[in-house]
Amino acid sequence: MGELSRQEARLRLVVNRDEVDRISGELWHLGTLGIEEQLDGDDVILLAGFDSAVAADEAATQLERFAIVEEFGSGDYLDTWREFATVYRTGNRLVVKAPWVSYEPDGTELVLWIDPGRSFGSGSHPSTQLALAELERLLEGNESVLDVGCGSGILAVAAARLGATQVLAIDIDTAAPEVTVGNARANGVEEFIEVSTGPL
């Protein structure tokens, strides 16, 4: 889990959907170790973990109109975010689920088992769901796919499960390779996916 295990405090921010990318960018600039997104009606709740209450307080000062600081132990955070994991359906037959979430697929569905760890990519973000639907629409088999900013490897894994035979997954986050490889292995497609933190 890398840096996630060090988190001792988090910010809870409620933002309009139009502001998610901007506020997430500011959180990364302010030193967050990871961000979890939860949909809440027209808003999005961002849970941003920090390695100390001091770091979270400093970030909260910059984003005070959005932020509430919550202190907790690292294990508590890991368990807390896992409680919100759910099943996501996208495209015509893709289903994304965490390994610990129970789900009985019908015969037509293609289930992706994804544990995002501390990386981006649980399947909840609309951009991820759109990208998954496009992969399903476009891939016919034997393609080469490049996943830039792979995070959990969700798109790389989906591409391989949909028939791509050569997938390169790249991310500057040093935690991403381990998470992506783990998810590739869990989905039986590790032989088709190469993971790198190097430049394009």
XYZ file of C-alpha atoms in Angstrom:
200
model
C 0.000 0.000 0.000
C 2.987 2.314 0.136
C 2.202 5.809 1.307
C -1.411 5.066 2.219
C -0.293 3.237 5.333
C 1.393 6.417 6.618
C -1.735 8.552 6.584
C -2.777 9.943 9.944
C -5.242 12.631 8.941
C -7.469 13.493 6.059
C -9.452 16.381 4.705
C -13.077 15.894 3.851
C -14.069 18.348 1.137
C -17.502 18.791 -0.404
C -17.205 20.310 -3.869
C -19.355 20.870 -6.920
C -18.685 18.337 -9.679
C -17.339 21.130 -11.899
C -14.652 21.900 -9.304
C -13.370 18.355 -8.693
C -10.401 18.515 -11.066
C -9.275 21.948 -9.880
C -9.528 21.111 -6.173
C -7.914 17.694 -6.686
C -5.009 19.415 -8.420
C -4.613 21.796 -5.499
C -4.673 18.877 -3.046
C -1.870 17.103 -4.923
C 0.111 20.358 -4.943
C -0.443 20.637 -1.176
C 0.995 17.173 -0.556
C -1.910 14.741 -0.315
C -0.940 11.065 -0.404
C -4.157 10.023 -2.095
C -7.696 11.130 -2.915
C -10.908 9.106 -2.803
C -14.011 10.475 -4.548
C -17.571 9.757 -3.418
C -20.624 10.997 -5.308
C -23.143 12.893 -3.185
C -26.042 14.142 -5.285
C -24.821 17.122 -7.324
C -21.664 17.311 -5.219
C -18.570 15.160 -4.825
C -16.941 14.361 -1.487
C -13.152 14.308 -1.738
C -11.308 12.439 1.012
C -7.660 13.517 0.866
C -5.170 11.723 3.105
C -2.089 13.373 4.636
C 0.800 11.950 6.625
C 0.149 14.212 9.618
C -2.549 16.374 11.149
C -0.236 19.366 10.680
C -0.040 18.764 6.919
C -3.818 18.363 6.748
C -4.310 21.588 8.726
C -2.008 23.483 6.376
C -3.935 22.235 3.351
C -7.230 23.053 5.063
C -6.066 26.641 5.530
C -5.634 26.919 1.758
C -8.999 25.296 1.034
C -10.911 26.395 4.111
C -14.270 26.939 2.457
C -14.352 23.258 1.435
C -12.437 21.395 4.121
C -13.005 19.560 7.380
C -9.959 17.931 9.008
C -10.434 14.404 10.360
C -7.694 12.689 12.388
C -7.378 8.914 12.484
C -4.929 6.037 12.483
C -3.668 4.720 9.159
C -5.487 1.404 9.536
C -8.725 3.231 10.301
C -8.510 5.122 7.013
C -7.828 1.981 5.032
C -10.830 0.261 6.565
C -13.046 3.338 6.226
C -12.596 3.891 2.506
C -13.091 0.190 1.835
C -16.554 0.406 3.396
C -17.635 2.662 0.517
C -16.504 0.288 -2.247
C -19.331 -0.776 -4.502
C -20.058 -2.311 -7.914
C -19.900 -0.087 -11.002
C -21.457 -0.998 -14.341
C -20.403 0.746 -17.524
C -20.742 0.204 -21.242
C -22.831 -2.754 -22.330
C -21.283 -5.477 -20.195
C -18.388 -4.216 -18.068
C -18.649 -4.502 -14.295
C -15.978 -3.159 -11.922
C -15.845 -4.433 -8.355
C -13.405 -4.571 -5.472
C -12.310 -8.102 -4.493
C -14.049 -7.905 -1.100
C -17.424 -6.808 -2.553
C -19.886 -9.645 -3.197
C -21.426 -9.782 -6.663
C -23.044 -12.491 -8.788
C -22.555 -11.655 -12.479
C -24.943 -12.824 -15.155
C -23.578 -14.762 -18.093
C -23.079 -11.718 -20.330
C -21.049 -9.508 -17.989
C -17.266 -9.084 -17.979
C -16.212 -8.495 -14.369
C -13.015 -6.594 -13.532
C -11.633 -7.228 -10.035
C -9.907 -3.971 -9.069
C -8.274 -3.072 -5.757
C -7.139 0.555 -6.194
C -4.884 0.540 -3.140
C -3.730 4.143 -2.791
C -3.845 4.737 -6.545
C -6.516 6.463 -8.594
C -8.919 4.111 -10.308
C -11.720 2.413 -8.397
C -14.147 2.753 -11.297
C -16.248 5.415 -9.588
C -15.061 8.475 -11.516
C -17.164 9.435 -14.576
C -14.037 9.846 -16.725
C -12.974 6.283 -15.900
C -16.424 4.944 -16.728
C -16.449 6.795 -20.060
C -12.995 5.469 -20.931
C -14.055 1.918 -20.045
C -17.140 2.207 -22.250
C -14.977 3.463 -25.137
C -12.535 0.585 -24.721
C -15.435 -1.842 -24.877
C -16.758 -0.133 -28.010
C -13.424 0.090 -29.847
C -11.455 -3.044 -28.998
C -11.937 -6.126 -31.145
C -8.848 -8.137 -30.146
C -5.066 -8.151 -30.715
C -4.661 -4.375 -30.253
C -1.768 -2.497 -28.644
C -2.890 -0.050 -25.943
C -1.060 2.706 -24.040
C -2.483 3.681 -20.631
C -0.862 6.937 -19.475
C -1.472 7.737 -15.805
C -2.542 4.155 -15.160
C -3.129 4.497 -11.397
C -4.684 1.202 -10.319
C -4.355 -0.176 -13.848
C -8.102 -0.346 -14.325
C -8.000 0.728 -17.985
C -4.980 -1.442 -18.784
C -6.668 -4.454 -17.195
C -9.922 -3.731 -19.020
C -8.083 -3.440 -22.347
C -6.384 -6.794 -21.816
C -9.614 -8.466 -20.698
C -11.261 -7.083 -23.858
C -8.614 -8.683 -26.070
C -5.667 -6.286 -26.325
C -2.493 -8.357 -26.436
C 0.097 -5.646 -25.780
C -0.647 -3.056 -23.088
C 1.839 -0.527 -21.726
C 0.717 1.131 -18.465
C 2.675 4.206 -17.327
C 2.429 6.364 -14.200
C 4.765 8.734 -12.351
C 3.316 7.513 -9.035
C 5.793 4.966 -7.690
C 2.958 3.035 -6.016
C 1.153 2.452 -9.319
C 3.256 -0.439 -10.703
C 2.680 -2.701 -7.705
C -1.052 -1.966 -7.682
C -1.404 -2.377 -11.453
C 0.536 -5.653 -11.498
C -1.580 -6.964 -8.614
C -4.791 -6.129 -10.446
C -3.484 -7.611 -13.694
C -2.646 -10.822 -11.833
C -6.059 -10.914 -10.125
C -7.711 -10.669 -13.547
C -5.440 -13.220 -15.217
C -3.924 -10.771 -17.740
C -0.463 -10.038 -16.303
C 1.258 -11.545 -19.358
C -0.263 -8.847 -21.590
C 0.571 -5.798 -19.440
C 3.909 -4.038 -18.990
C 4.084 -1.367 -16.275
C 6.545 1.527 -16.102
C 7.217 4.735 -14.156
C 9.596 5.957 -16.872
C 8.961 8.705 -19.442
C 6.990 8.128 -22.614
